[in-house]
mmCIF file of C-alpha atoms and ligand atoms in Angstrom:
data_model
loop_
_atom_site.group_PDB
_atom_site.id
_atom_site.type_symbol
_atom_site.label_atom_id
_atom_site.label_comp_id
_atom_site.label_asym_id
_atom_site.label_seq_id
_atom_site.Cartn_x
_atom_site.Cartn_y
_atom_site.Cartn_z
ATOM 1 C CA MET A 276 -55.838 -15.598 42.992
ATOM 2 C CA ALA A 277 -56.728 -13.469 45.480
ATOM 3 C CA SER A 278 -58.710 -11.371 43.554
ATOM 4 C CA SER A 279 -57.988 -8.160 42.076
ATOM 5 C CA GLU A 280 -61.560 -7.055 43.398
ATOM 6 C CA SER A 281 -60.920 -8.092 47.297
ATOM 7 C CA ALA A 282 -58.017 -6.234 46.973
ATOM 8 C CA VAL A 283 -59.865 -2.707 45.572
ATOM 9 C CA SER A 284 -62.626 -2.968 47.600
ATOM 10 C CA CYS A 285 -60.088 -2.630 50.643
ATOM 11 C CA PHE A 286 -58.669 0.177 48.814
ATOM 12 C CA GLU A 287 -61.456 1.719 48.528
ATOM 13 C CA THR A 288 -63.100 0.503 52.178
ATOM 14 C CA ASN A 289 -59.384 2.104 53.801
ATOM 15 C CA PHE A 290 -58.796 5.559 51.225
ATOM 16 C CA GLN A 291 -62.201 6.329 49.792
ATOM 17 C CA SER A 292 -61.690 6.736 46.024
ATOM 18 C CA SER A 293 -60.599 3.864 43.899
ATOM 19 C CA PRO A 294 -56.548 3.052 42.880
ATOM 20 C CA GLN A 295 -54.216 4.067 40.294
ATOM 21 C CA VAL A 296 -52.547 0.134 40.021
ATOM 22 C CA VAL A 297 -53.603 -3.324 40.287
ATOM 23 C CA ALA A 298 -50.895 -5.822 40.670
ATOM 24 C CA THR A 299 -50.482 -9.856 41.625
ATOM 25 C CA ALA A 300 -47.636 -11.825 42.252
ATOM 26 C CA PRO A 301 -47.346 -15.447 43.296
ATOM 27 C CA GLY A 302 -45.738 -17.747 45.938
ATOM 28 C CA ARG A 303 -43.887 -20.524 44.866
ATOM 29 C CA VAL A 304 -42.744 -24.079 45.772
ATOM 30 C CA GLU A 305 -38.879 -24.669 45.257
ATOM 31 C CA VAL A 306 -39.303 -28.217 43.313
ATOM 32 C CA ILE A 307 -35.100 -29.096 44.299
ATOM 33 C CA GLY A 308 -32.099 -27.220 45.522
ATOM 34 C CA ASN A 309 -32.549 -27.041 48.885
ATOM 35 C CA HIS A 310 -30.798 -23.339 50.611
ATOM 36 C CA THR A 311 -27.960 -23.425 46.724
ATOM 37 C CA ASP A 312 -29.589 -20.319 46.005
ATOM 38 C CA TYR A 313 -26.848 -18.165 48.269
ATOM 39 C CA ASN A 314 -24.548 -20.590 47.658
ATOM 40 C CA GLN A 315 -24.855 -19.402 43.936
ATOM 41 C CA GLY A 316 -25.881 -22.889 42.950
ATOM 42 C CA PRO A 317 -28.661 -23.690 40.845
ATOM 43 C CA VAL A 318 -32.244 -24.087 41.857
ATOM 44 C CA ILE A 319 -35.509 -25.378 40.106
ATOM 45 C CA GLY A 320 -38.902 -24.275 41.888
ATOM 46 C CA ALA A 321 -42.640 -23.077 40.312
ATOM 47 C CA ALA A 322 -44.854 -20.753 40.794
ATOM 48 C CA ILE A 323 -47.837 -21.277 42.059
ATOM 49 C CA ASP A 324 -52.080 -19.926 41.303
ATOM 50 C CA ARG A 325 -52.097 -18.490 45.473
ATOM 51 C CA ASN A 326 -51.584 -14.752 45.342
ATOM 52 C CA VAL A 327 -50.547 -11.488 47.052
ATOM 53 C CA THR A 328 -52.319 -8.552 45.391
ATOM 54 C CA VAL A 329 -51.842 -4.972 45.701
ATOM 55 C CA ALA A 330 -54.014 -2.185 44.355
ATOM 56 C CA LEU A 331 -52.497 1.524 45.033
ATOM 57 C CA SER A 332 -52.467 4.998 44.033
ATOM 58 C CA ARG A 333 -50.273 7.365 44.349
ATOM 59 C CA ILE A 334 -50.661 10.323 46.690
ATOM 60 C CA ALA A 335 -49.157 14.062 46.727
ATOM 61 C CA ASP A 336 -48.291 14.536 50.510
ATOM 62 C CA THR A 337 -45.442 12.783 51.364
ATOM 63 C CA VAL A 338 -47.301 9.733 53.461
ATOM 64 C CA PHE A 339 -47.206 5.886 52.935
ATOM 65 C CA ARG A 340 -49.973 4.142 54.347
ATOM 66 C CA PHE A 341 -50.510 0.397 54.744
ATOM 67 C CA ALA A 342 -54.090 -1.425 54.851
ATOM 68 C CA SER A 343 -54.701 -4.976 54.580
ATOM 69 C CA SER A 344 -58.016 -7.307 55.889
ATOM 70 C CA GLU A 345 -54.706 -9.495 57.405
ATOM 71 C CA TYR A 346 -52.931 -7.522 59.608
ATOM 72 C CA PRO A 347 -53.368 -3.476 61.175
ATOM 73 C CA PHE A 348 -52.595 -0.256 59.065
ATOM 74 C CA VAL A 349 -49.698 1.310 58.875
ATOM 75 C CA GLU A 350 -49.041 5.006 58.022
ATOM 76 C CA VAL A 351 -45.327 6.024 57.671
ATOM 77 C CA ASN A 352 -44.215 9.480 57.056
ATOM 78 C CA ASP A 353 -40.828 8.741 56.775
ATOM 79 C CA SER A 354 -40.041 5.569 54.135
ATOM 80 C CA SER A 355 -36.664 4.821 55.560
ATOM 81 C CA LEU A 356 -37.744 3.611 58.546
ATOM 82 C CA LYS A 357 -37.867 -0.160 58.969
ATOM 83 C CA GLN A 358 -40.979 -1.028 60.888
ATOM 84 C CA SER A 359 -41.390 -3.501 64.065
ATOM 85 C CA GLY A 360 -43.726 -5.201 66.104
ATOM 86 C CA GLU A 361 -47.256 -5.975 64.729
ATOM 87 C CA ASN A 362 -46.223 -3.220 61.930
ATOM 88 C CA ALA A 363 -43.814 -5.499 61.164
ATOM 89 C CA TRP A 364 -45.581 -6.283 57.170
ATOM 90 C CA VAL A 365 -45.430 -3.275 56.030
ATOM 91 C CA ASN A 366 -40.981 -3.756 55.407
ATOM 92 C CA TYR A 367 -41.850 -5.584 52.356
ATOM 93 C CA PRO A 368 -43.298 -3.324 50.144
ATOM 94 C CA LEU A 369 -41.194 -0.298 52.588
ATOM 95 C CA GLY A 370 -38.142 -2.530 51.244
ATOM 96 C CA VAL A 371 -38.627 -2.746 47.851
ATOM 97 C CA TYR A 372 -39.808 0.968 47.894
ATOM 98 C CA ASN A 373 -36.257 1.673 49.111
ATOM 99 C CA ALA A 374 -34.886 -0.982 46.955
ATOM 100 C CA LEU A 375 -36.803 1.002 43.584
ATOM 101 C CA ILE A 376 -35.421 4.217 44.163
ATOM 102 C CA ARG A 377 -31.638 3.241 44.310
ATOM 103 C CA ARG A 378 -32.731 2.023 40.685
ATOM 104 C CA GLY A 379 -33.686 5.690 39.782
ATOM 105 C CA LEU A 380 -37.644 5.708 40.784
ATOM 106 C CA LYS A 381 -37.676 9.395 41.867
ATOM 107 C CA PRO A 382 -39.445 9.773 45.520
ATOM 108 C CA SER A 383 -42.313 12.514 45.123
ATOM 109 C CA GLY A 384 -45.257 12.489 47.251
ATOM 110 C CA GLY A 385 -46.111 8.930 48.834
ATOM 111 C CA PHE A 386 -48.711 6.521 47.816
ATOM 112 C CA GLN A 387 -51.126 4.385 49.996
ATOM 113 C CA ILE A 388 -51.956 0.421 49.239
ATOM 114 C CA ALA A 389 -54.204 -2.520 50.269
ATOM 115 C CA VAL A 390 -53.544 -5.262 50.151
ATOM 116 C CA GLU A 391 -54.495 -9.029 50.012
ATOM 117 C CA SER A 392 -52.811 -12.461 49.967
ATOM 118 C CA ASN A 393 -54.762 -15.989 49.802
ATOM 119 C CA VAL A 394 -50.856 -17.002 49.625
ATOM 120 C CA PRO A 395 -50.836 -19.210 52.702
ATOM 121 C CA SER A 396 -47.790 -17.289 55.837
ATOM 122 C CA GLY A 397 -45.325 -19.625 57.305
ATOM 123 C CA ALA A 398 -45.678 -22.567 54.887
ATOM 124 C CA GLY A 399 -41.880 -21.592 53.338
ATOM 125 C CA LEU A 400 -43.912 -20.743 50.176
ATOM 126 C CA SER A 401 -42.645 -17.131 49.615
ATOM 127 C CA SER A 402 -45.693 -15.128 50.975
ATOM 128 C CA SER A 403 -42.740 -12.355 51.791
ATOM 129 C CA ALA A 404 -41.540 -12.847 48.238
ATOM 130 C CA ALA A 405 -45.463 -12.739 46.407
ATOM 131 C CA LEU A 406 -45.715 -8.915 48.057
ATOM 132 C CA GLU A 407 -42.480 -7.380 47.291
ATOM 133 C CA LEU A 408 -43.244 -8.786 43.444
ATOM 134 C CA ALA A 409 -46.484 -6.943 43.102
ATOM 135 C CA SER A 410 -45.849 -3.686 45.359
ATOM 136 C CA ALA A 411 -42.371 -3.429 43.114
ATOM 137 C CA LYS A 412 -44.802 -4.179 39.755
ATOM 138 C CA ALA A 413 -47.285 -1.588 41.021
ATOM 139 C CA ILE A 414 -44.999 0.771 42.576
ATOM 140 C CA ALA A 415 -43.006 1.408 39.614
ATOM 141 C CA SER A 416 -46.204 1.837 37.201
ATOM 142 C CA ALA A 417 -47.191 4.373 39.716
ATOM 143 C CA PHE A 418 -44.235 6.007 39.682
ATOM 144 C CA ASP A 419 -43.375 5.926 35.823
ATOM 145 C CA LEU A 420 -40.267 3.724 36.077
ATOM 146 C CA GLU A 421 -39.268 0.603 34.013
ATOM 147 C CA LEU A 422 -37.462 -1.923 34.847
ATOM 148 C CA SER A 423 -36.773 -6.213 33.482
ATOM 149 C CA ASP A 424 -38.499 -8.342 35.835
ATOM 150 C CA LYS A 425 -34.891 -9.890 36.337
ATOM 151 C CA GLU A 426 -34.793 -6.063 37.787
ATOM 152 C CA PHE A 427 -37.435 -6.488 39.678
ATOM 153 C CA ALA A 428 -35.733 -9.920 41.816
ATOM 154 C CA ILE A 429 -33.147 -8.130 42.466
ATOM 155 C CA ALA A 430 -35.115 -5.129 44.057
ATOM 156 C CA CYS A 431 -37.014 -7.368 46.137
ATOM 157 C CA ARG A 432 -34.379 -9.789 47.248
ATOM 158 C CA GLU A 433 -32.522 -6.675 48.356
ATOM 159 C CA ALA A 434 -35.225 -5.430 49.387
ATOM 160 C CA GLU A 435 -35.931 -8.739 52.156
ATOM 161 C CA ASN A 436 -31.817 -8.737 52.252
ATOM 162 C CA ASP A 437 -30.814 -4.964 53.255
ATOM 163 C CA PHE A 438 -34.694 -4.168 54.764
ATOM 164 C CA VAL A 439 -36.109 -6.833 56.178
ATOM 165 C CA GLY A 440 -33.069 -8.102 56.799
ATOM 166 C CA VAL A 441 -33.229 -12.124 56.223
ATOM 167 C CA PRO A 442 -29.777 -13.631 54.307
ATOM 168 C CA CYS A 443 -32.325 -14.880 51.215
ATOM 169 C CA GLY A 444 -30.849 -15.857 47.947
ATOM 170 C CA ILE A 445 -32.334 -15.900 45.004
ATOM 171 C CA LEU A 446 -35.324 -18.611 44.839
ATOM 172 C CA ASP A 447 -38.491 -17.523 45.407
ATOM 173 C CA GLN A 448 -38.233 -13.746 43.780
ATOM 174 C CA GLY A 449 -37.162 -15.002 40.665
ATOM 175 C CA VAL A 450 -39.748 -17.684 40.502
ATOM 176 C CA SER A 451 -42.427 -15.298 41.750
ATOM 177 C CA ALA A 452 -40.534 -12.280 38.794
ATOM 178 C CA PHE A 453 -41.096 -15.999 35.868
ATOM 179 C CA GLY A 454 -43.046 -18.228 37.094
ATOM 180 C CA GLN A 455 -44.911 -18.887 33.936
ATOM 181 C CA ALA A 456 -48.410 -21.203 33.805
ATOM 182 C CA GLY A 457 -47.181 -24.412 33.196
ATOM 183 C CA GLN A 458 -43.835 -23.510 32.892
ATOM 184 C CA LEU A 459 -40.363 -24.767 36.268
ATOM 185 C CA VAL A 460 -38.216 -21.835 36.492
ATOM 186 C CA HIS A 461 -34.623 -22.614 36.740
ATOM 187 C CA ILE A 462 -32.334 -20.449 37.671
ATOM 188 C CA ASP A 463 -27.834 -19.942 37.486
ATOM 189 C CA CYS A 464 -28.139 -17.722 41.204
ATOM 190 C CA ARG A 465 -24.468 -17.607 40.285
ATOM 191 C CA GLU A 466 -24.956 -16.265 36.627
ATOM 192 C CA LEU A 467 -28.187 -15.177 37.443
ATOM 193 C CA VAL A 468 -29.923 -16.378 34.680
ATOM 194 C CA PHE A 469 -33.489 -17.270 34.953
ATOM 195 C CA SER A 470 -35.121 -19.738 32.351
ATOM 196 C CA THR A 471 -38.056 -21.278 32.353
ATOM 197 C CA PHE A 472 -39.495 -24.934 31.067
ATOM 198 C CA PRO A 473 -43.048 -27.162 30.230
ATOM 199 C CA LEU A 474 -43.820 -29.897 33.334
ATOM 200 C CA GLY A 475 -45.849 -31.725 31.565
ATOM 201 C CA SER A 476 -49.359 -31.461 32.146
ATOM 202 C CA ALA A 477 -49.924 -35.311 33.108
ATOM 203 C CA TYR A 478 -48.071 -33.567 36.408
ATOM 204 C CA SER A 479 -48.649 -31.330 39.293
ATOM 205 C CA ILE A 480 -48.278 -29.976 42.916
ATOM 206 C CA TRP A 481 -49.252 -31.346 45.692
ATOM 207 C CA ILE A 482 -48.537 -29.034 48.909
ATOM 208 C CA PHE A 483 -49.192 -30.281 53.158
ATOM 209 C CA ASN A 484 -49.250 -28.263 55.576
ATOM 210 C CA THR A 485 -48.233 -28.967 58.577
ATOM 211 C CA HIS A 486 -49.036 -25.345 60.126
ATOM 212 C CA LYS A 487 -45.686 -26.152 62.311
ATOM 213 C CA LYS A 488 -43.288 -24.050 62.464
ATOM 214 C CA HIS A 489 -40.119 -23.485 64.470
ATOM 215 C CA SER A 490 -40.510 -19.894 66.703
ATOM 216 C CA LEU A 491 -36.244 -19.900 65.887
ATOM 217 C CA VAL A 492 -36.772 -19.806 62.034
ATOM 218 C CA GLU A 493 -35.309 -16.770 60.795
ATOM 219 C CA SER A 494 -32.646 -17.520 62.790
ATOM 220 C CA MET A 495 -32.205 -20.580 62.387
ATOM 221 C CA TYR A 496 -31.997 -19.902 58.454
ATOM 222 C CA ALA A 497 -29.355 -17.418 59.064
ATOM 223 C CA THR A 498 -27.317 -20.088 61.321
ATOM 224 C CA ARG A 499 -27.556 -22.600 58.599
ATOM 225 C CA HIS A 500 -26.580 -19.374 55.664
ATOM 226 C CA LYS A 501 -23.460 -18.669 58.759
ATOM 227 C CA GLU A 502 -21.717 -22.249 58.785
ATOM 228 C CA CYS A 503 -22.301 -22.513 54.417
ATOM 229 C CA PHE A 504 -19.958 -19.901 54.182
ATOM 230 C CA GLU A 505 -18.226 -20.883 57.507
ATOM 231 C CA ALA A 506 -17.046 -24.023 55.031
ATOM 232 C CA VAL A 507 -16.232 -22.259 52.301
ATOM 233 C CA ASP A 508 -13.341 -20.188 54.648
ATOM 234 C CA GLN A 509 -12.179 -23.628 56.417
ATOM 235 C CA LEU A 510 -11.822 -25.137 52.319
ATOM 236 C CA ARG A 511 -9.764 -21.944 52.283
ATOM 237 C CA ALA A 512 -7.643 -22.663 55.214
ATOM 238 C CA ALA A 513 -6.782 -26.174 53.581
ATOM 239 C CA GLY A 514 -6.033 -24.627 50.507
ATOM 240 C CA LEU A 515 -9.046 -25.007 48.018
ATOM 241 C CA GLU A 516 -9.279 -21.870 46.371
ATOM 242 C CA VAL A 517 -12.887 -21.186 46.642
ATOM 243 C CA SER A 518 -15.600 -17.719 46.975
ATOM 244 C CA TYR A 519 -19.008 -20.730 47.517
ATOM 245 C CA LEU A 520 -19.676 -23.876 48.036
ATOM 246 C CA ALA A 521 -20.774 -24.276 44.104
ATOM 247 C CA ASP A 522 -17.736 -23.731 43.159
ATOM 248 C CA VAL A 523 -16.141 -27.173 44.898
ATOM 249 C CA ASN A 524 -17.506 -30.803 43.308
ATOM 250 C CA PRO A 525 -18.391 -33.464 45.038
ATOM 251 C CA ASP A 526 -14.154 -34.836 44.493
ATOM 252 C CA GLN A 527 -12.634 -31.946 46.299
ATOM 253 C CA PHE A 528 -15.057 -31.682 48.862
ATOM 254 C CA GLU A 529 -14.128 -35.219 49.485
ATOM 255 C CA ALA A 530 -10.833 -34.755 49.492
ATOM 256 C CA HIS A 531 -10.603 -32.000 52.007
ATOM 257 C CA LYS A 532 -14.078 -32.836 54.739
ATOM 258 C CA SER A 533 -11.695 -33.680 57.499
ATOM 259 C CA ARG A 534 -10.565 -30.490 57.060
ATOM 260 C CA LEU A 535 -13.302 -28.970 58.431
ATOM 261 C CA SER A 536 -15.387 -28.563 61.141
ATOM 262 C CA GLU A 537 -18.869 -31.207 62.335
ATOM 263 C CA ASP A 538 -21.333 -29.251 61.780
ATOM 264 C CA VAL A 539 -20.116 -27.357 58.925
ATOM 265 C CA ALA A 540 -19.148 -30.567 56.413
ATOM 266 C CA LYS A 541 -22.370 -31.466 57.283
ATOM 267 C CA ARG A 542 -24.260 -28.571 56.100
ATOM 268 C CA ALA A 543 -21.333 -28.338 53.236
ATOM 269 C CA GLU A 544 -21.886 -31.940 51.936
ATOM 270 C CA HIS A 545 -25.783 -30.693 51.576
ATOM 271 C CA VAL A 546 -25.719 -27.916 49.933
ATOM 272 C CA ILE A 547 -22.295 -29.435 47.197
ATOM 273 C CA TYR A 548 -24.499 -32.922 46.586
ATOM 274 C CA GLU A 549 -27.515 -30.995 46.445
ATOM 275 C CA ILE A 550 -26.183 -29.040 43.382
ATOM 276 C CA GLU A 551 -25.604 -32.696 41.440
ATOM 277 C CA ARG A 552 -29.080 -33.202 42.280
ATOM 278 C CA VAL A 553 -30.371 -30.060 40.771
ATOM 279 C CA ASN A 554 -28.584 -30.695 37.860
ATOM 280 C CA GLN A 555 -29.408 -34.265 37.452
ATOM 281 C CA VAL A 556 -32.774 -33.090 37.097
ATOM 282 C CA ASP A 557 -32.719 -30.619 35.012
ATOM 283 C CA SER A 558 -30.977 -32.731 32.149
ATOM 284 C CA LEU A 559 -33.790 -35.007 32.520
ATOM 285 C CA LEU A 560 -37.248 -32.474 33.436
ATOM 286 C CA ALA A 561 -35.133 -31.307 29.537
ATOM 287 C CA GLU A 562 -35.535 -34.649 27.936
ATOM 288 C CA GLY A 563 -39.334 -35.251 29.122
ATOM 289 C CA GLN A 564 -38.153 -37.528 32.233
ATOM 290 C CA VAL A 565 -40.183 -36.211 35.201
ATOM 291 C CA GLY A 566 -41.205 -39.735 36.169
ATOM 292 C CA GLN A 567 -37.062 -40.230 37.038
ATOM 293 C CA VAL A 568 -36.699 -37.772 39.123
ATOM 294 C CA GLY A 569 -38.365 -38.884 42.220
ATOM 295 C CA GLU A 570 -35.158 -40.795 43.345
ATOM 296 C CA LEU A 571 -33.599 -37.068 43.243
ATOM 297 C CA LEU A 572 -36.867 -35.978 45.721
ATOM 298 C CA PHE A 573 -36.966 -38.028 47.854
ATOM 299 C CA ALA A 574 -32.895 -37.771 47.635
ATOM 300 C CA SER A 575 -32.944 -34.094 48.572
ATOM 301 C CA HIS A 576 -35.413 -34.603 51.483
ATOM 302 C CA GLU A 577 -33.609 -36.896 53.175
ATOM 303 C CA SER A 578 -30.229 -34.541 53.193
ATOM 304 C CA SER A 579 -32.174 -31.594 54.556
ATOM 305 C CA SER A 580 -33.560 -34.137 57.591
ATOM 306 C CA LYS A 581 -30.377 -35.432 57.951
ATOM 307 C CA LEU A 582 -27.490 -33.726 57.186
ATOM 308 C CA PHE A 583 -29.047 -29.948 56.787
ATOM 309 C CA GLU A 584 -30.917 -30.439 59.870
ATOM 310 C CA ASN A 585 -33.851 -28.023 58.407
ATOM 311 C CA SER A 586 -36.933 -30.692 58.904
ATOM 312 C CA ILE A 587 -39.186 -31.829 61.417
ATOM 313 C CA GLU A 588 -40.341 -35.196 62.313
ATOM 314 C CA GLU A 589 -44.516 -33.729 60.499
ATOM 315 C CA LEU A 590 -42.212 -32.820 57.393
ATOM 316 C CA ASP A 591 -40.845 -36.724 57.192
ATOM 317 C CA TYR A 592 -44.063 -38.572 58.474
ATOM 318 C CA LEU A 593 -45.869 -36.585 55.212
ATOM 319 C CA VAL A 594 -42.743 -37.144 52.858
ATOM 320 C CA SER A 595 -42.131 -40.918 53.770
ATOM 321 C CA ILE A 596 -46.079 -41.601 53.925
ATOM 322 C CA LEU A 597 -46.193 -39.487 49.917
ATOM 323 C CA LYS A 598 -42.923 -42.346 48.901
ATOM 324 C CA SER A 599 -45.794 -45.305 49.624
ATOM 325 C CA MET A 600 -48.556 -43.261 47.188
ATOM 326 C CA PRO A 601 -49.470 -44.193 43.685
ATOM 327 C CA ASP A 602 -47.997 -42.424 40.881
ATOM 328 C CA VAL A 603 -46.185 -40.234 43.204
ATOM 329 C CA VAL A 604 -43.097 -39.233 41.677
ATOM 330 C CA GLY A 605 -41.144 -37.123 44.720
ATOM 331 C CA ALA A 606 -41.542 -35.323 47.507
ATOM 332 C CA ARG A 607 -39.590 -33.208 49.904
ATOM 333 C CA LEU A 608 -39.981 -30.854 52.180
ATOM 334 C CA THR A 609 -40.176 -27.252 50.212
ATOM 335 C CA GLY A 610 -38.260 -23.847 51.116
ATOM 336 C CA GLY A 611 -36.197 -22.628 53.854
ATOM 337 C CA GLY A 612 -37.329 -25.327 56.482
ATOM 338 C CA PHE A 613 -37.526 -25.438 60.236
ATOM 339 C CA GLY A 614 -40.927 -26.191 59.935
ATOM 340 C CA GLY A 615 -44.087 -24.887 57.356
ATOM 341 C CA ALA A 616 -45.186 -27.696 54.045
ATOM 342 C CA ALA A 617 -44.417 -31.012 51.919
ATOM 343 C CA MET A 618 -44.328 -30.814 48.331
ATOM 344 C CA ALA A 619 -45.396 -33.465 45.529
ATOM 345 C CA LEU A 620 -44.986 -34.092 41.769
ATOM 346 C CA ALA A 621 -47.366 -36.309 40.688
ATOM 347 C CA GLY A 622 -49.543 -37.690 38.249
ATOM 348 C CA GLU A 623 -53.019 -37.939 37.027
ATOM 349 C CA ALA A 624 -53.555 -41.159 39.590
ATOM 350 C CA PHE A 625 -52.371 -39.384 42.635
ATOM 351 C CA THR A 626 -56.148 -37.949 43.282
ATOM 352 C CA ASP A 627 -57.104 -35.703 46.129
ATOM 353 C CA SER A 628 -59.483 -38.775 48.102
ATOM 354 C CA TYR A 629 -55.507 -40.219 47.777
ATOM 355 C CA ALA A 630 -54.584 -37.077 49.261
ATOM 356 C CA GLN A 631 -56.843 -37.314 52.227
ATOM 357 C CA SER A 632 -55.985 -40.543 53.224
ATOM 358 C CA VAL A 633 -51.765 -38.811 53.716
ATOM 359 C CA ALA A 634 -53.612 -36.475 55.580
ATOM 360 C CA SER A 635 -55.740 -38.988 57.793
ATOM 361 C CA ALA A 636 -52.486 -41.306 58.195
ATOM 362 C CA TYR A 637 -50.541 -37.281 59.579
ATOM 363 C CA ARG A 638 -53.778 -36.955 61.881
ATOM 364 C CA GLY A 639 -53.300 -40.492 63.450
ATOM 365 C CA ARG A 640 -49.553 -39.401 64.109
ATOM 366 C CA PHE A 641 -50.038 -36.519 65.051
ATOM 367 C CA GLY A 642 -53.798 -35.944 66.378
ATOM 368 C CA ASP A 643 -54.526 -33.021 63.675
ATOM 369 C CA GLU A 644 -54.450 -32.221 60.236
ATOM 370 C CA PRO A 645 -52.209 -30.838 57.379
ATOM 371 C CA ASP A 646 -54.192 -28.264 55.009
ATOM 372 C CA ILE A 647 -53.782 -30.140 51.401
ATOM 373 C CA LEU A 648 -53.635 -27.524 47.966
ATOM 374 C CA HIS A 649 -53.648 -28.816 44.666
ATOM 375 C CA CYS A 650 -51.994 -26.108 42.433
ATOM 376 C CA HIS A 651 -51.590 -25.415 39.181
ATOM 377 C CA ILE A 652 -48.930 -23.566 37.941
ATOM 378 C CA SER A 653 -49.424 -20.648 37.484
ATOM 379 C CA ASP A 654 -47.758 -17.060 35.811
ATOM 380 C CA GLY A 655 -45.244 -14.535 37.423
ATOM 381 C CA ALA A 656 -45.624 -11.201 39.050
ATOM 382 C CA ARG A 657 -47.799 -8.472 36.813
ATOM 383 C CA LEU A 658 -49.631 -5.827 36.059
ATOM 384 C CA LEU A 659 -53.563 -6.498 36.683
ATOM 385 C CA SER A 660 -54.612 -2.830 36.140
ATOM 386 C CA SER A 661 -53.707 1.119 35.410
ATOM 387 C CA ASN A 662 -55.604 4.237 35.239
HETATM 388 C C1 GLA B 710 -35.823 -19.947 51.773
HETATM 389 C C2 GLA B 710 -35.584 -18.512 51.053
HETATM 390 C C3 GLA B 710 -34.727 -18.619 50.080
HETATM 391 C C4 GLA B 710 -33.991 -20.036 49.919
HETATM 392 C C5 GLA B 710 -35.415 -21.068 50.421
HETATM 393 C C6 GLA B 710 -34.558 -22.521 50.761
HETATM 394 O O1 GLA B 710 -37.225 -19.274 50.698
HETATM 395 O O2 GLA B 710 -36.372 -17.225 51.096
HETATM 396 O O3 GLA B 710 -33.525 -18.146 48.926
HETATM 397 O O4 GLA B 710 -33.023 -20.313 50.297
HETATM 398 O O5 GLA B 710 -35.418 -21.087 52.173
HETATM 399 O O6 GLA B 710 -33.202 -23.071 49.575
#
């Protein structure tokens, strides 16, 4: 994890004092359920052993100071103002502070916070949700606000939707809040029910980070979000009484899809069948049949690539190579897409030397190598110390 020591030392260097609280939160991998969350479907993820760790103190002056070894130092007096340009990184903790005020935090004085991370950013591993959750745990503790993990997840999603301005679902914040070592997190995004279940110790997650990212990734995510709700509007116009794509079953979709415009029909088909795949994976995992979920993971990727069109050539290539590797159960893009990382669920016979051979095949094709992260499934957001 981004160590507590490094966050504390960043705090001491910048603020010449010891922090009042230290908190940490993990990045996540999306195991299956691509763009199902904001459509009110289910999704399965896992917290990974890459963290954002923050050290924070409440101060008497109404001023908010943000330090990090990666990003510029920022000081603001008005916590309700969104920052832009190179200061935009502080919108995550600032947005969280505002969301916590709406949940009863009594704003008096300010805070100073130091942030350290080893979650690769831009890889689809939710470094921003990790920053939100770690900040939320630290701010709530320093300001004596008690919240459940569910409320933390919802507040952090609200910060991202309303303050940062990304129309994401609850996946990233839910997994970062509810992660547990060795356990997958299942989220029913309609009822907001978060549950965990063991993956089985013989399996682990490998991540291949391409470092490729479409320059318009955020607006492309927003476009897909919009298209999903256009699909709902068009299905309603065709006579189906639905509010979300999760309300539509495959038979209803097949009976009405000719009434949808071409791109919108593809987005809806991806989401509606992806929800079926998540439910099938959930049942197989509940029976301990981890080895059987691979086809569903590969089908998820194929559907992202062909129907949702949020893959890139590099991810398609990684998934096709991983498919031929020993003991890879399944592989797919993970997260919002349009770049980032591919994940593989693999058994013990898939070793580092196989991972290296995936990377060198990739280099043969694209000229550079993806980063390889072999992840342990880890605990969710938590307070590490408070004075
Ligand atoms: C991003 C979003 C999530 C989810 C995934 C796609 O990670 O933040 O809410 O929509 O993309 O499944």
